[in-house]
GROMACS .gro file of C-alpha atoms in nm:
model
  178
    1UNK     CA    1  10.376  10.598  10.683
    2UNK     CA    2  10.211  10.587  11.001
    3UNK     CA    3  10.229  10.964  11.034
    4UNK     CA    4  10.036  11.026  10.660
    5UNK     CA    5   9.768  10.717  10.742
    6UNK     CA    6   9.676  10.866  11.017
    7UNK     CA    7   9.672  11.218  10.794
    8UNK     CA    8   9.409  11.030  10.608
    9UNK     CA    9   9.188  10.899  10.919
   10UNK     CA   10   9.186  11.247  11.019
   11UNK     CA   11   9.020  11.350  10.704
   12UNK     CA   12   8.786  11.040  10.585
   13UNK     CA   13   8.493  11.183  10.509
   14UNK     CA   14   8.180  11.037  10.246
   15UNK     CA   15   8.177  11.469  10.124
   16UNK     CA   16   8.414  11.431   9.822
   17UNK     CA   17   8.356  11.847   9.814
   18UNK     CA   18   8.462  11.847  10.203
   19UNK     CA   19   8.792  11.638  10.119
   20UNK     CA   20   8.903  11.898   9.826
   21UNK     CA   21   8.813  12.186  10.029
   22UNK     CA   22   9.082  11.988  10.304
   23UNK     CA   23   9.362  12.018   9.989
   24UNK     CA   24   9.291  11.639   9.879
   25UNK     CA   25   9.315  11.640   9.452
   26UNK     CA   26   9.185  11.369   9.258
   27UNK     CA   27   9.365  11.087   9.102
   28UNK     CA   28   9.114  10.809   8.974
   29UNK     CA   29   8.804  10.766   8.941
   30UNK     CA   30   8.610  10.446   8.862
   31UNK     CA   31   8.179  10.354   8.824
   32UNK     CA   32   8.185  10.318   9.195
   33UNK     CA   33   8.422  10.545   9.294
   34UNK     CA   34   8.682  10.818   9.312
   35UNK     CA   35   9.063  10.830   9.480
   36UNK     CA   36   9.190  11.143   9.632
   37UNK     CA   37   9.555  11.187   9.770
   38UNK     CA   38   9.692  11.469   9.944
   39UNK     CA   39  10.017  11.654   9.944
   40UNK     CA   40  10.143  11.592  10.336
   41UNK     CA   41  10.040  11.156  10.273
   42UNK     CA   42  10.130  11.101   9.960
   43UNK     CA   43  10.193  10.774  10.012
   44UNK     CA   44   9.815  10.720  10.099
   45UNK     CA   45   9.455  10.725   9.903
   46UNK     CA   46   9.144  10.785  10.038
   47UNK     CA   47   8.873  10.609   9.784
   48UNK     CA   48   8.538  10.709   9.817
   49UNK     CA   49   8.256  10.585   9.648
   50UNK     CA   50   7.898  10.428   9.618
   51UNK     CA   51   7.792  10.078   9.661
   52UNK     CA   52   7.561  10.083   9.411
   53UNK     CA   53   7.566  10.177   9.044
   54UNK     CA   54   7.301  10.224   8.819
   55UNK     CA   55   7.484  10.203   8.509
   56UNK     CA   56   7.645   9.945   8.558
   57UNK     CA   57   7.384   9.716   8.777
   58UNK     CA   58   7.610   9.584   9.002
   59UNK     CA   59   7.696   9.681   9.367
   60UNK     CA   60   8.083   9.725   9.471
   61UNK     CA   61   8.241   9.408   9.590
   62UNK     CA   62   8.527   9.681   9.678
   63UNK     CA   63   8.436   9.745  10.028
   64UNK     CA   64   8.353   9.369  10.138
   65UNK     CA   65   8.717   9.272   9.952
   66UNK     CA   66   8.870   9.542  10.147
   67UNK     CA   67   8.738   9.406  10.472
   68UNK     CA   68   8.855   9.085  10.422
   69UNK     CA   69   9.209   9.256  10.367
   70UNK     CA   70   9.158   9.414  10.650
   71UNK     CA   71   9.094   9.110  10.861
   72UNK     CA   72   9.381   8.916  10.703
   73UNK     CA   73   9.095   8.631  10.513
   74UNK     CA   74   9.210   8.727  10.210
   75UNK     CA   75   9.618   8.720  10.186
   76UNK     CA   76   9.835   8.803   9.903
   77UNK     CA   77  10.149   8.966   9.753
   78UNK     CA   78   9.893   9.104   9.461
   79UNK     CA   79   9.599   9.251   9.689
   80UNK     CA   80   9.659   9.617   9.827
   81UNK     CA   81   9.728   9.732  10.191
   82UNK     CA   82   9.434   9.859  10.354
   83UNK     CA   83   9.455  10.072  10.646
   84UNK     CA   84   9.123  10.167  10.730
   85UNK     CA   85   8.715  10.147  10.559
   86UNK     CA   86   8.431  10.285  10.699
   87UNK     CA   87   8.054  10.236  10.538
   88UNK     CA   88   7.754  10.511  10.627
   89UNK     CA   89   7.480  10.375  10.844
   90UNK     CA   90   7.295  10.342  10.576
   91UNK     CA   91   7.514  10.083  10.410
   92UNK     CA   92   7.498  10.299  10.041
   93UNK     CA   93   7.853  10.490  10.050
   94UNK     CA   94   8.207  10.421  10.182
   95UNK     CA   95   8.562  10.556  10.236
   96UNK     CA   96   8.848  10.346  10.235
   97UNK     CA   97   9.182  10.504  10.284
   98UNK     CA   98   9.492  10.219  10.141
   99UNK     CA   99   9.845  10.280  10.058
  100UNK     CA  100   9.884  10.469   9.703
  101UNK     CA  101  10.011  10.230   9.405
  102UNK     CA  102  10.158  10.379   9.044
  103UNK     CA  103   9.976  10.262   8.704
  104UNK     CA  104  10.068  10.003   8.509
  105UNK     CA  105  10.108  10.028   8.165
  106UNK     CA  106   9.801   9.861   8.011
  107UNK     CA  107   9.936   9.683   7.721
  108UNK     CA  108  10.136   9.471   8.027
  109UNK     CA  109   9.869   9.425   8.285
  110UNK     CA  110   9.636   9.367   7.997
  111UNK     CA  111   9.844   9.070   7.920
  112UNK     CA  112   9.884   8.947   8.283
  113UNK     CA  113   9.545   8.972   8.365
  114UNK     CA  114   9.416   8.754   8.011
  115UNK     CA  115   9.641   8.483   8.125
  116UNK     CA  116   9.566   8.471   8.450
  117UNK     CA  117   9.175   8.446   8.442
  118UNK     CA  118   9.232   8.226   8.148
  119UNK     CA  119   9.420   7.947   8.329
  120UNK     CA  120   9.194   8.002   8.631
  121UNK     CA  121   8.862   7.917   8.402
  122UNK     CA  122   9.011   7.648   8.193
  123UNK     CA  123   9.161   7.858   7.882
  124UNK     CA  124   9.498   7.891   7.790
  125UNK     CA  125   9.809   8.118   7.973
  126UNK     CA  126  10.082   8.029   8.204
  127UNK     CA  127  10.030   8.346   8.539
  128UNK     CA  128  10.292   8.248   8.814
  129UNK     CA  129  10.116   8.002   9.086
  130UNK     CA  130  10.141   8.284   9.324
  131UNK     CA  131   9.922   8.537   9.139
  132UNK     CA  132   9.678   8.218   9.050
  133UNK     CA  133   9.654   8.132   9.397
  134UNK     CA  134   9.579   8.521   9.496
  135UNK     CA  135   9.305   8.506   9.241
  136UNK     CA  136   9.160   8.180   9.337
  137UNK     CA  137   9.027   8.342   9.666
  138UNK     CA  138   8.791   8.551   9.465
  139UNK     CA  139   8.597   8.272   9.317
  140UNK     CA  140   8.229   8.278   9.424
  141UNK     CA  141   7.940   8.244   9.183
  142UNK     CA  142   7.802   8.616   9.401
  143UNK     CA  143   8.090   8.791   9.250
  144UNK     CA  144   8.124   8.957   8.889
  145UNK     CA  145   8.500   9.005   8.800
  146UNK     CA  146   8.601   9.343   8.748
  147UNK     CA  147   8.969   9.265   8.636
  148UNK     CA  148   9.077   9.447   8.434
  149UNK     CA  149   9.367   9.715   8.324
  150UNK     CA  150   9.219  10.029   8.549
  151UNK     CA  151   9.222   9.755   8.811
  152UNK     CA  152   9.550   9.655   8.824
  153UNK     CA  153   9.811   9.894   8.974
  154UNK     CA  154  10.184   9.839   9.046
  155UNK     CA  155  10.402   9.864   9.361
  156UNK     CA  156  10.725   9.959   9.365
  157UNK     CA  157  10.900   9.635   9.327
  158UNK     CA  158  10.668   9.620   8.972
  159UNK     CA  159  10.454   9.349   9.126
  160UNK     CA  160  10.070   9.387   9.000
  161UNK     CA  161   9.842   9.470   9.267
  162UNK     CA  162   9.510   9.397   9.214
  163UNK     CA  163   9.336   9.704   9.373
  164UNK     CA  164   8.950   9.590   9.290
  165UNK     CA  165   8.886   9.297   9.170
  166UNK     CA  166   8.536   9.169   9.183
  167UNK     CA  167   8.153   9.346   9.185
  168UNK     CA  168   7.877   9.158   9.361
  169UNK     CA  169   7.546   9.066   9.217
  170UNK     CA  170   7.308   9.308   9.360
  171UNK     CA  171   7.065   8.995   9.448
  172UNK     CA  172   7.348   8.909   9.699
  173UNK     CA  173   7.429   9.243   9.809
  174UNK     CA  174   7.251   9.176  10.148
  175UNK     CA  175   7.475   8.924  10.231
  176UNK     CA  176   7.801   9.107  10.222
  177UNK     CA  177   7.644   9.459  10.365
  178UNK     CA  178   7.365   9.342  10.602
   0.00000   0.00000   0.00000
């Protein structure tokens, strides 16, 4: 695994065209970022994205989330393994190297997420205590939750992994990316 992480570190760039030229292929895309994988490092993903999306009107919270995971401030078996993160000097784009996870069937992911969010906010549902504790770490008035089936993958043990749980309200971006 260390060799794959080092491979990704050597090739990581903010330029998507350069990643493709180096043999990376796109495996996913969201409102803020795109995920790439290389045949020589199939268990590691390079995620390249922008911090703000005019279409969504929010700031991506993934870099803040990823840095807190790297620093050990957020810990849970439901969070991804993040190996490296880099923001450009203007704090407009980023790349991140993380473990590759597989997609969760949308129906199961939808049920798990709904039950957990409802329980945390006082609604109905019975998520596991550990899953609830993981999500409670993300409750903050500055965040907008971005947990949906596309942002919940699974590891080899079928444990749901919340890969991108938050967006940041635009007026608070400076607090996180100053």
